[in-house]
Amino acid sequence: MQLLEDRIRRDGKVKEGNVLKVDSFLNHQMDVRLFREIGKEFKRRFAGEEINKILTIEASGIGIACVTAEEFDVPVVFAKKTQTKNIAGDVYTTKVESFTHGRVYDIIVSREFLGEGDKVLIIDDFLANGKALEGLAELVKLSGAELVGAGIVIEKGFQIGGDLIRAKGIHLESLAIVESMNDQTGEIVFR
Amino acid sequence: MQLLEDRIRRDGKVKEGNVLKVDSFLNHQMDVRLFREIGKEFKRRFAGEEINKILTIEASGIGIACVTAEEFDVPVVFAKKTQTKNIAGDVYTTKVESFTHGRVYDIIVSREFLGEGDKVLIIDDFLANGKALEGLAELVKLSGAELVGAGIVIEKGFQIGGDLIRAKGIHLESLAIVESMNDQTGEIVFR
């Protein structure tokens, strides 16, 4: 998606340790005009697919998911991150390892809002090692719903997540795939 | 807002301890059609006000803030909750006491995204004791930005927050104010 790649090149900041900061427009300050274009692009890429629910994860996926959901005219459900040990039986839950924060957390979705008959599109802002996306896919599986695909705004193509998800046969659409980036020069190369 | 009150009556669940569960359409599963009507209503209530930024707090405020932001054609900034002790100097931070979770947490906003010249509308899903909203107002003050007002989806009118915020002279618009509710009968009375 050209508009997105241009924006990442203009406002993204490459930091040491393969960090791409896009918090001026994507995940701290949020440019909702760009989100609308992102939503339309997801709608185009999953055209013809039957989708009745969008699943995302708190916090930074929620804005993109909501704007995208209007394009599909479906509700959003967001998975909650929790470190609570005793989860009540009325939720689906799985564990996700966060490399960024160096810890394992539980993600949960209420059984009320995901289940058999649901055709689910997962939306998230980033795909790197794929752990969050695997966790969301696991929640869909546990619920008996059908996973139609996953739409990602920025995929770090040099990390394992994309290959891992595609190898599972999941229909993955990433709007910008970063092939490489250089924290010395600030250069970003897209696939 | 009649549409919202009707929806709360229909799908809201009154639980023991003054808990109003609206997670089927507001803060776990999210009805983005309703969000659009909510956004339009905020736009109507703050018509004529100069607003160039919407501030909210993760996680459940983000979806409503993003849809509302499209009505105002402004970006959203969301404050992050953190328990990290050492916050870098490039953020504004204040403490918020959570009664729901029985703990104190820091909320932070990057200095890059809030500052002098900004005219800020705060948007959030709930107002009860007002601690989160006070915290957000404090971040606006720290940044040197101007607080234009606060738009809340559901105010628990029987708790202190609304009075507290209005007493400070903040222009507060709550789309539904719950005057009382009964966890035995499930009855909800609006102001």
mmCIF file of C-alpha atoms in Angstrom:
data_model
loop_
_atom_site.group_PDB
_atom_site.id
_atom_site.type_symbol
_atom_site.label_atom_id
_atom_site.label_comp_id
_atom_site.label_asym_id
_atom_site.label_seq_id
_atom_site.Cartn_x
_atom_site.Cartn_y
_atom_site.Cartn_z
ATOM 1 C CA MET A 1 0.000 0.000 0.000
ATOM 2 C CA GLN A 2 1.849 3.016 -1.364
ATOM 3 C CA LEU A 3 0.252 5.651 0.903
ATOM 4 C CA LEU A 4 1.252 3.633 3.958
ATOM 5 C CA GLU A 5 4.810 2.929 2.787
ATOM 6 C CA ASP A 6 5.280 6.632 2.026
ATOM 7 C CA ARG A 7 4.035 7.512 5.495
ATOM 8 C CA ILE A 8 6.320 4.971 7.187
ATOM 9 C CA ARG A 9 9.290 6.347 5.223
ATOM 10 C CA ARG A 10 8.361 9.924 6.149
ATOM 11 C CA ASP A 11 7.380 9.564 9.803
ATOM 12 C CA GLY A 12 8.697 6.179 10.928
ATOM 13 C CA LYS A 13 11.862 6.108 13.017
ATOM 14 C CA VAL A 14 14.271 3.192 12.916
ATOM 15 C CA LYS A 15 15.792 2.509 16.320
ATOM 16 C CA GLU A 16 18.421 0.110 17.545
ATOM 17 C CA GLY A 17 17.330 -3.496 18.016
ATOM 18 C CA ASN A 18 15.082 -3.650 14.948
ATOM 19 C CA VAL A 19 12.570 -1.240 16.449
ATOM 20 C CA LEU A 20 10.377 0.701 14.030
ATOM 21 C CA LYS A 21 8.656 3.583 15.799
ATOM 22 C CA VAL A 22 5.433 4.639 14.119
ATOM 23 C CA ASP A 23 3.829 6.145 17.183
ATOM 24 C CA SER A 24 3.224 9.513 15.519
ATOM 25 C CA PHE A 25 0.476 8.060 13.310
ATOM 26 C CA LEU A 26 -0.252 4.403 14.150
ATOM 27 C CA ASN A 27 -0.004 3.320 17.775
ATOM 28 C CA HIS A 28 0.130 6.259 20.162
ATOM 29 C CA GLN A 29 -1.044 9.211 18.114
ATOM 30 C CA MET A 30 -3.455 7.817 15.524
ATOM 31 C CA ASP A 31 -4.142 9.357 12.125
ATOM 32 C CA VAL A 32 -7.750 8.334 11.555
ATOM 33 C CA ARG A 33 -7.706 9.560 7.940
ATOM 34 C CA LEU A 34 -4.956 7.037 7.261
ATOM 35 C CA PHE A 35 -6.930 4.429 9.239
ATOM 36 C CA ARG A 36 -9.871 4.951 6.870
ATOM 37 C CA GLU A 37 -7.643 4.261 3.849
ATOM 38 C CA ILE A 38 -6.233 1.210 5.650
ATOM 39 C CA GLY A 39 -9.760 -0.038 6.313
ATOM 40 C CA LYS A 40 -10.707 0.364 2.671
ATOM 41 C CA GLU A 41 -7.576 -1.516 1.581
ATOM 42 C CA PHE A 42 -8.377 -4.432 3.920
ATOM 43 C CA LYS A 43 -11.900 -4.476 2.495
ATOM 44 C CA ARG A 44 -10.454 -4.633 -1.036
ATOM 45 C CA ARG A 45 -8.004 -7.408 -0.137
ATOM 46 C CA PHE A 46 -10.649 -9.567 1.534
ATOM 47 C CA ALA A 47 -13.367 -8.764 -1.008
ATOM 48 C CA GLY A 48 -15.641 -11.726 -1.647
ATOM 49 C CA GLU A 49 -14.835 -13.325 1.708
ATOM 50 C CA GLU A 50 -17.684 -13.856 4.102
ATOM 51 C CA ILE A 51 -16.776 -12.090 7.345
ATOM 52 C CA ASN A 52 -19.103 -11.348 10.258
ATOM 53 C CA LYS A 53 -16.664 -10.361 12.989
ATOM 54 C CA ILE A 54 -13.304 -8.657 13.393
ATOM 55 C CA LEU A 55 -11.009 -9.808 16.177
ATOM 56 C CA THR A 56 -8.117 -7.722 17.454
ATOM 57 C CA ILE A 57 -6.082 -7.339 20.631
ATOM 58 C CA GLU A 58 -5.713 -4.417 22.993
ATOM 59 C CA ALA A 59 -4.559 -1.761 22.815
ATOM 60 C CA SER A 60 -3.090 -0.496 19.553
ATOM 61 C CA GLY A 61 -5.103 -2.814 17.281
ATOM 62 C CA ILE A 62 -8.450 -1.443 18.451
ATOM 63 C CA GLY A 63 -8.573 1.830 16.507
ATOM 64 C CA ILE A 64 -7.631 0.245 13.192
ATOM 65 C CA ALA A 65 -10.025 -2.627 13.817
ATOM 66 C CA CYS A 66 -12.958 -0.284 14.527
ATOM 67 C CA VAL A 67 -12.459 1.832 11.419
ATOM 68 C CA THR A 68 -11.944 -1.322 9.316
ATOM 69 C CA ALA A 69 -15.065 -2.899 10.835
ATOM 70 C CA GLU A 70 -17.178 -0.069 9.467
ATOM 71 C CA GLU A 71 -15.993 -0.991 5.965
ATOM 72 C CA PHE A 72 -17.148 -4.581 6.536
ATOM 73 C CA ASP A 73 -20.211 -3.503 8.561
ATOM 74 C CA VAL A 74 -19.433 -6.001 11.322
ATOM 75 C CA PRO A 75 -18.700 -5.716 15.056
ATOM 76 C CA VAL A 76 -15.234 -5.859 16.608
ATOM 77 C CA VAL A 77 -14.178 -8.033 19.511
ATOM 78 C CA PHE A 78 -10.895 -7.262 21.196
ATOM 79 C CA ALA A 79 -8.927 -9.832 23.171
ATOM 80 C CA LYS A 80 -7.788 -8.604 26.565
ATOM 81 C CA LYS A 81 -4.321 -9.073 27.956
ATOM 82 C CA THR A 82 -4.232 -10.172 31.542
ATOM 83 C CA GLN A 83 -1.812 -11.480 34.089
ATOM 84 C CA THR A 84 -4.638 -12.734 36.257
ATOM 85 C CA LYS A 85 -4.063 -16.331 37.238
ATOM 86 C CA ASN A 86 -7.584 -17.558 37.786
ATOM 87 C CA ILE A 87 -9.671 -16.985 34.717
ATOM 88 C CA ALA A 88 -13.356 -17.759 35.025
ATOM 89 C CA GLY A 89 -14.769 -20.473 32.818
ATOM 90 C CA ASP A 90 -16.740 -18.098 30.641
ATOM 91 C CA VAL A 91 -13.756 -17.079 28.497
ATOM 92 C CA TYR A 92 -11.421 -18.616 25.950
ATOM 93 C CA THR A 93 -7.824 -18.099 26.897
ATOM 94 C CA THR A 94 -4.336 -18.816 25.634
ATOM 95 C CA LYS A 95 -0.804 -17.707 26.458
ATOM 96 C CA VAL A 96 1.262 -15.258 24.427
ATOM 97 C CA GLU A 97 4.975 -14.640 24.828
ATOM 98 C CA SER A 98 5.945 -11.004 24.417
ATOM 99 C CA PHE A 99 9.517 -10.440 23.261
ATOM 100 C CA THR A 100 9.122 -6.678 23.585
ATOM 101 C CA HIS A 101 8.139 -6.869 27.219
ATOM 102 C CA GLY A 102 9.987 -10.082 28.048
ATOM 103 C CA ARG A 103 7.084 -11.864 29.666
ATOM 104 C CA VAL A 104 4.226 -14.280 29.083
ATOM 105 C CA TYR A 105 0.654 -13.065 29.407
ATOM 106 C CA ASP A 106 -2.786 -14.563 28.985
ATOM 107 C CA ILE A 107 -5.134 -13.251 26.341
ATOM 108 C CA ILE A 108 -8.841 -13.803 26.792
ATOM 109 C CA VAL A 109 -12.090 -13.424 24.895
ATOM 110 C CA SER A 110 -15.524 -13.941 26.405
ATOM 111 C CA ARG A 111 -17.303 -17.060 25.113
ATOM 112 C CA GLU A 112 -20.336 -14.868 24.558
ATOM 113 C CA PHE A 113 -18.708 -12.978 21.708
ATOM 114 C CA LEU A 114 -16.902 -15.623 19.669
ATOM 115 C CA GLY A 115 -18.173 -19.026 18.664
ATOM 116 C CA GLU A 116 -19.414 -21.486 16.111
ATOM 117 C CA GLY A 117 -20.797 -19.819 13.004
ATOM 118 C CA ASP A 118 -18.534 -16.777 13.320
ATOM 119 C CA LYS A 119 -16.343 -16.012 10.304
ATOM 120 C CA VAL A 120 -13.478 -14.027 11.710
ATOM 121 C CA LEU A 121 -10.980 -11.575 10.262
ATOM 122 C CA ILE A 122 -8.100 -10.791 12.612
ATOM 123 C CA ILE A 123 -6.762 -7.227 12.401
ATOM 124 C CA ASP A 124 -3.605 -5.963 14.103
ATOM 125 C CA ASP A 125 -1.086 -3.174 13.695
ATOM 126 C CA PHE A 126 2.168 -5.196 13.740
ATOM 127 C CA LEU A 127 3.417 -8.656 12.835
ATOM 128 C CA ALA A 128 6.944 -9.505 13.942
ATOM 129 C CA ASN A 129 7.522 -12.902 15.565
ATOM 130 C CA GLY A 130 3.861 -13.803 15.151
ATOM 131 C CA LYS A 131 3.156 -14.714 18.758
ATOM 132 C CA ALA A 132 0.188 -12.358 19.221
ATOM 133 C CA LEU A 133 -1.351 -13.415 15.905
ATOM 134 C CA GLU A 134 -0.869 -17.117 16.746
ATOM 135 C CA GLY A 135 -2.584 -16.453 20.054
ATOM 136 C CA LEU A 136 -5.549 -14.769 18.387
ATOM 137 C CA ALA A 137 -5.816 -17.621 15.850
ATOM 138 C CA GLU A 138 -5.784 -20.062 18.769
ATOM 139 C CA LEU A 139 -8.700 -18.206 20.431
ATOM 140 C CA VAL A 140 -10.661 -18.451 17.163
ATOM 141 C CA LYS A 141 -9.935 -22.192 17.003
ATOM 142 C CA LEU A 142 -10.888 -22.767 20.659
ATOM 143 C CA SER A 143 -14.197 -20.986 20.096
ATOM 144 C CA GLY A 144 -15.186 -23.126 17.118
ATOM 145 C CA ALA A 145 -15.336 -20.082 14.852
ATOM 146 C CA GLU A 146 -13.809 -20.021 11.376
ATOM 147 C CA LEU A 147 -10.671 -17.974 10.730
ATOM 148 C CA VAL A 148 -11.078 -16.270 7.343
ATOM 149 C CA GLY A 149 -7.752 -14.434 7.428
ATOM 150 C CA ALA A 150 -5.552 -11.858 9.065
ATOM 151 C CA GLY A 151 -4.935 -8.256 8.050
ATOM 152 C CA ILE A 152 -1.775 -6.614 9.336
ATOM 153 C CA VAL A 153 -0.750 -3.001 8.856
ATOM 154 C CA ILE A 154 3.045 -3.453 9.120
ATOM 155 C CA GLU A 155 4.834 -6.785 8.826
ATOM 156 C CA LYS A 156 8.496 -7.008 9.743
ATOM 157 C CA GLY A 157 9.441 -9.293 6.860
ATOM 158 C CA PHE A 158 12.847 -10.026 8.317
ATOM 159 C CA GLN A 159 11.298 -11.670 11.373
ATOM 160 C CA ILE A 160 9.744 -15.118 11.457
ATOM 161 C CA GLY A 161 6.048 -14.285 12.000
ATOM 162 C CA GLY A 162 4.900 -13.859 8.403
ATOM 163 C CA ASP A 163 6.431 -17.135 7.200
ATOM 164 C CA LEU A 164 5.074 -18.926 10.226
ATOM 165 C CA ILE A 165 1.506 -17.714 9.689
ATOM 166 C CA ARG A 166 1.570 -18.306 5.906
ATOM 167 C CA ALA A 167 2.957 -21.831 6.468
ATOM 168 C CA LYS A 168 -0.178 -22.565 8.473
ATOM 169 C CA GLY A 169 -2.261 -21.776 5.406
ATOM 170 C CA ILE A 170 -3.758 -18.645 6.949
ATOM 171 C CA HIS A 171 -4.718 -15.977 4.407
ATOM 172 C CA LEU A 172 -2.433 -13.164 5.542
ATOM 173 C CA GLU A 173 -2.524 -9.682 4.050
ATOM 174 C CA SER A 174 0.120 -7.228 5.236
ATOM 175 C CA LEU A 175 -0.282 -3.701 3.881
ATOM 176 C CA ALA A 176 3.421 -2.894 4.230
ATOM 177 C CA ILE A 177 6.187 -5.480 4.561
ATOM 178 C CA VAL A 178 9.495 -4.133 5.787
ATOM 179 C CA GLU A 179 12.261 -6.197 4.178
ATOM 180 C CA SER A 180 15.081 -4.460 5.981
ATOM 181 C CA MET A 181 15.842 -1.304 7.898
ATOM 182 C CA ASN A 182 18.972 0.437 9.060
ATOM 183 C CA ASP A 183 19.115 2.305 12.350
ATOM 184 C CA GLN A 184 22.300 4.103 11.260
ATOM 185 C CA THR A 185 20.966 5.607 8.030
ATOM 186 C CA GLY A 186 17.248 5.388 8.832
ATOM 187 C CA GLU A 187 16.701 3.642 5.497
ATOM 188 C CA ILE A 188 13.667 1.357 5.194
ATOM 189 C CA VAL A 189 13.317 -1.140 2.321
ATOM 190 C CA PHE A 190 9.898 -2.622 1.562
ATOM 191 C CA ARG A 191 9.243 -5.993 -0.066
ATOM 192 C CA MET B 1 -29.092 10.085 23.699
ATOM 193 C CA GLN B 2 -32.152 7.919 23.212
ATOM 194 C CA LEU B 3 -30.569 5.281 20.946
ATOM 195 C CA LEU B 4 -27.855 4.703 23.552
ATOM 196 C CA GLU B 5 -30.236 4.576 26.522
ATOM 197 C CA ASP B 6 -32.413 2.082 24.659
ATOM 198 C CA ARG B 7 -29.373 -0.053 23.931
ATOM 199 C CA ILE B 8 -28.178 0.030 27.536
ATOM 200 C CA ARG B 9 -31.660 -0.985 28.705
ATOM 201 C CA ARG B 10 -31.800 -3.801 26.164
ATOM 202 C CA ASP B 11 -28.274 -5.234 26.387
ATOM 203 C CA GLY B 12 -26.762 -3.835 29.582
ATOM 204 C CA LYS B 13 -26.572 -6.107 32.606
ATOM 205 C CA VAL B 14 -26.730 -4.777 36.154
ATOM 206 C CA LYS B 15 -24.483 -6.728 38.505
ATOM 207 C CA GLU B 16 -23.873 -6.613 42.212
ATOM 208 C CA GLY B 17 -21.656 -3.782 43.465
ATOM 209 C CA ASN B 18 -22.978 -1.133 41.077
ATOM 210 C CA VAL B 19 -21.468 -2.847 38.045
ATOM 211 C CA LEU B 20 -23.075 -2.121 34.671
ATOM 212 C CA LYS B 21 -21.898 -4.619 32.075
ATOM 213 C CA VAL B 22 -22.087 -3.280 28.547
ATOM 214 C CA ASP B 23 -19.424 -5.520 27.075
ATOM 215 C CA SER B 24 -21.699 -6.868 24.350
ATOM 216 C CA PHE B 25 -21.632 -3.540 22.475
ATOM 217 C CA LEU B 26 -19.274 -1.037 24.134
ATOM 218 C CA ASN B 27 -16.095 -2.356 25.727
ATOM 219 C CA HIS B 28 -15.322 -5.920 24.711
ATOM 220 C CA GLN B 29 -17.490 -6.526 21.688
ATOM 221 C CA MET B 30 -17.899 -3.162 19.973
ATOM 222 C CA ASP B 31 -20.860 -2.149 17.816
ATOM 223 C CA VAL B 32 -19.221 0.254 15.380
ATOM 224 C CA ARG B 33 -22.596 1.346 13.934
ATOM 225 C CA LEU B 34 -23.511 2.597 17.405
ATOM 226 C CA PHE B 35 -20.028 4.153 17.713
ATOM 227 C CA ARG B 36 -20.711 6.174 14.550
ATOM 228 C CA GLU B 37 -23.936 7.559 16.064
ATOM 229 C CA ILE B 38 -22.059 8.291 19.287
ATOM 230 C CA GLY B 39 -19.380 10.148 17.311
ATOM 231 C CA LYS B 40 -22.011 12.248 15.539
ATOM 232 C CA GLU B 41 -23.658 13.087 18.846
ATOM 233 C CA PHE B 42 -20.345 14.247 20.356
ATOM 234 C CA LYS B 43 -19.788 16.370 17.244
ATOM 235 C CA ARG B 44 -23.237 17.922 17.732
ATOM 236 C CA ARG B 45 -22.668 18.589 21.440
ATOM 237 C CA PHE B 46 -19.285 20.223 20.878
ATOM 238 C CA ALA B 47 -20.324 22.066 17.710
ATOM 239 C CA GLY B 48 -18.661 25.446 17.414
ATOM 240 C CA GLU B 49 -15.784 24.457 19.689
ATOM 241 C CA GLU B 50 -12.317 24.568 18.222
ATOM 242 C CA ILE B 51 -10.805 21.097 18.679
ATOM 243 C CA ASN B 52 -7.648 19.787 17.037
ATOM 244 C CA LYS B 53 -6.989 16.617 19.019
ATOM 245 C CA ILE B 54 -8.879 13.891 20.832
ATOM 246 C CA LEU B 55 -7.323 12.339 23.920
ATOM 247 C CA THR B 56 -8.435 9.010 25.341
ATOM 248 C CA ILE B 57 -7.016 6.194 27.460
ATOM 249 C CA GLU B 58 -6.364 2.571 26.612
ATOM 250 C CA ALA B 59 -8.039 0.280 26.018
ATOM 251 C CA SER B 60 -11.789 0.618 25.764
ATOM 252 C CA GLY B 61 -11.795 4.349 24.970
ATOM 253 C CA ILE B 62 -9.787 3.909 21.785
ATOM 254 C CA GLY B 63 -12.479 2.615 19.437
ATOM 255 C CA ILE B 64 -15.004 5.305 20.359
ATOM 256 C CA ALA B 65 -12.304 7.977 20.175
ATOM 257 C CA CYS B 66 -11.215 6.911 16.682
ATOM 258 C CA VAL B 67 -14.706 6.893 15.219
ATOM 259 C CA THR B 68 -15.475 10.222 16.932
ATOM 260 C CA ALA B 69 -12.195 11.687 15.654
ATOM 261 C CA GLU B 70 -13.334 11.128 12.081
ATOM 262 C CA GLU B 71 -16.359 13.345 12.782
ATOM 263 C CA PHE B 72 -14.027 16.120 13.991
ATOM 264 C CA ASP B 73 -11.351 15.310 11.375
ATOM 265 C CA VAL B 74 -8.601 15.332 14.009
ATOM 266 C CA PRO B 75 -6.059 12.761 15.238
ATOM 267 C CA VAL B 76 -6.413 10.725 18.423
ATOM 268 C CA VAL B 77 -3.792 10.317 21.121
ATOM 269 C CA PHE B 78 -4.292 7.601 23.686
ATOM 270 C CA ALA B 79 -2.698 7.682 27.120
ATOM 271 C CA LYS B 80 -0.985 4.452 28.084
ATOM 272 C CA LYS B 81 -1.348 2.736 31.416
ATOM 273 C CA THR B 82 1.880 1.511 32.870
ATOM 274 C CA GLN B 83 3.259 0.163 36.096
ATOM 275 C CA THR B 84 6.812 0.919 35.015
ATOM 276 C CA LYS B 85 8.627 2.830 37.718
ATOM 277 C CA ASN B 86 11.199 4.729 35.711
ATOM 278 C CA ILE B 87 9.527 6.776 33.041
ATOM 279 C CA ALA B 88 11.820 8.545 30.585
ATOM 280 C CA GLY B 89 11.693 12.329 30.502
ATOM 281 C CA ASP B 90 9.997 12.501 27.133
ATOM 282 C CA VAL B 91 6.508 11.855 28.495
ATOM 283 C CA TYR B 92 3.919 13.560 30.648
ATOM 284 C CA THR B 93 2.787 11.320 33.447
ATOM 285 C CA THR B 94 0.385 11.284 36.357
ATOM 286 C CA LYS B 95 -1.045 8.689 38.732
ATOM 287 C CA VAL B 96 -4.538 7.254 38.581
ATOM 288 C CA GLU B 97 -6.204 5.199 41.279
ATOM 289 C CA SER B 98 -8.332 2.369 39.956
ATOM 290 C CA PHE B 99 -11.147 1.279 42.231
ATOM 291 C CA THR B 100 -12.096 -1.553 39.888
ATOM 292 C CA HIS B 101 -8.635 -3.090 39.999
ATOM 293 C CA GLY B 102 -7.672 -1.831 43.460
ATOM 294 C CA ARG B 103 -4.341 -0.345 42.491
ATOM 295 C CA VAL B 104 -2.585 2.833 41.407
ATOM 296 C CA TYR B 105 -1.088 3.050 37.953
ATOM 297 C CA ASP B 106 0.773 5.671 35.946
ATOM 298 C CA ILE B 107 -0.706 7.045 32.761
ATOM 299 C CA ILE B 108 1.611 8.558 30.207
ATOM 300 C CA VAL B 109 1.497 10.539 26.986
ATOM 301 C CA SER B 110 4.526 11.349 24.867
ATOM 302 C CA ARG B 111 5.480 15.037 24.900
ATOM 303 C CA GLU B 112 5.670 14.830 21.125
ATOM 304 C CA PHE B 113 1.926 14.439 20.747
ATOM 305 C CA LEU B 114 0.418 16.883 23.235
ATOM 306 C CA GLY B 115 1.461 20.439 23.896
ATOM 307 C CA GLU B 116 0.894 24.155 23.737
ATOM 308 C CA GLY B 117 -1.538 25.165 21.024
ATOM 309 C CA ASP B 118 -3.482 21.900 21.195
ATOM 310 C CA LYS B 119 -7.200 22.203 21.853
ATOM 311 C CA VAL B 120 -8.166 18.887 23.332
ATOM 312 C CA LEU B 121 -11.412 16.965 23.649
ATOM 313 C CA ILE B 122 -11.193 13.992 26.024
ATOM 314 C CA ILE B 123 -13.303 10.981 25.066
ATOM 315 C CA ASP B 124 -13.908 7.927 27.243
ATOM 316 C CA ASP B 125 -16.452 5.159 27.600
ATOM 317 C CA PHE B 126 -17.217 5.435 31.341
ATOM 318 C CA LEU B 127 -17.256 8.051 34.074
ATOM 319 C CA ALA B 128 -17.731 6.776 37.640
ATOM 320 C CA ASN B 129 -15.450 8.166 40.348
ATOM 321 C CA GLY B 130 -13.729 10.409 37.814
ATOM 322 C CA LYS B 131 -10.168 9.323 38.555
ATOM 323 C CA ALA B 132 -9.265 8.408 34.967
ATOM 324 C CA LEU B 133 -10.795 11.622 33.603
ATOM 325 C CA GLU B 134 -8.997 13.724 36.230
ATOM 326 C CA GLY B 135 -5.769 12.008 35.219
ATOM 327 C CA LEU B 136 -6.326 12.785 31.544
ATOM 328 C CA ALA B 137 -7.183 16.422 32.364
ATOM 329 C CA GLU B 138 -3.960 16.589 34.390
ATOM 330 C CA LEU B 139 -1.930 15.353 31.385
ATOM 331 C CA VAL B 140 -3.520 18.083 29.255
ATOM 332 C CA LYS B 141 -2.612 20.680 31.892
ATOM 333 C CA LEU B 142 0.974 19.412 32.242
ATOM 334 C CA SER B 143 1.426 19.628 28.483
ATOM 335 C CA GLY B 144 0.304 23.251 28.256
ATOM 336 C CA ALA B 145 -2.553 22.305 25.937
ATOM 337 C CA GLU B 146 -6.080 23.652 26.360
ATOM 338 C CA LEU B 147 -8.846 21.336 27.581
ATOM 339 C CA VAL B 148 -11.980 22.108 25.565
ATOM 340 C CA GLY B 149 -14.157 19.484 27.201
ATOM 341 C CA ALA B 150 -14.854 15.840 27.892
ATOM 342 C CA GLY B 151 -17.277 13.503 26.136
ATOM 343 C CA ILE B 152 -18.354 10.408 28.031
ATOM 344 C CA VAL B 153 -20.546 7.613 26.730
ATOM 345 C CA ILE B 154 -21.963 6.414 30.062
ATOM 346 C CA GLU B 155 -21.839 8.380 33.301
ATOM 347 C CA LYS B 156 -22.755 6.688 36.553
ATOM 348 C CA GLY B 157 -24.663 9.668 37.946
ATOM 349 C CA PHE B 158 -24.849 8.139 41.423
ATOM 350 C CA GLN B 159 -21.065 8.217 41.757
ATOM 351 C CA ILE B 160 -18.985 11.298 42.451
ATOM 352 C CA GLY B 161 -17.099 11.732 39.149
ATOM 353 C CA GLY B 162 -19.595 13.840 37.205
ATOM 354 C CA ASP B 163 -20.088 16.395 40.013
ATOM 355 C CA LEU B 164 -16.360 16.533 40.581
ATOM 356 C CA ILE B 165 -15.543 17.244 36.934
ATOM 357 C CA ARG B 166 -18.379 19.793 36.502
ATOM 358 C CA ALA B 167 -17.285 21.580 39.694
ATOM 359 C CA LYS B 168 -13.930 22.159 38.046
ATOM 360 C CA GLY B 169 -15.690 24.058 35.273
ATOM 361 C CA ILE B 170 -14.906 21.408 32.656
ATOM 362 C CA HIS B 171 -17.460 21.196 29.852
ATOM 363 C CA LEU B 172 -18.659 17.644 30.348
ATOM 364 C CA GLU B 173 -21.097 15.924 28.004
ATOM 365 C CA SER B 174 -22.300 12.466 28.998
ATOM 366 C CA LEU B 175 -24.496 10.746 26.409
ATOM 367 C CA ALA B 176 -26.265 8.600 28.997
ATOM 368 C CA ILE B 177 -26.368 9.311 32.716
ATOM 369 C CA VAL B 178 -27.455 6.410 34.884
ATOM 370 C CA GLU B 179 -29.307 7.822 37.896
ATOM 371 C CA SER B 180 -29.831 4.498 39.578
ATOM 372 C CA MET B 181 -29.841 0.810 38.847
ATOM 373 C CA ASN B 182 -31.042 -2.290 40.614
ATOM 374 C CA ASP B 183 -29.165 -5.571 40.396
ATOM 375 C CA GLN B 184 -32.215 -7.461 41.716
ATOM 376 C CA THR B 185 -34.715 -6.291 39.106
ATOM 377 C CA GLY B 186 -32.211 -5.216 36.433
ATOM 378 C CA GLU B 187 -33.975 -1.848 36.247
ATOM 379 C CA ILE B 188 -31.935 1.137 35.021
ATOM 380 C CA VAL B 189 -33.148 4.719 35.505
ATOM 381 C CA PHE B 190 -31.594 7.508 33.434
ATOM 382 C CA ARG B 191 -31.338 11.167 34.433
#
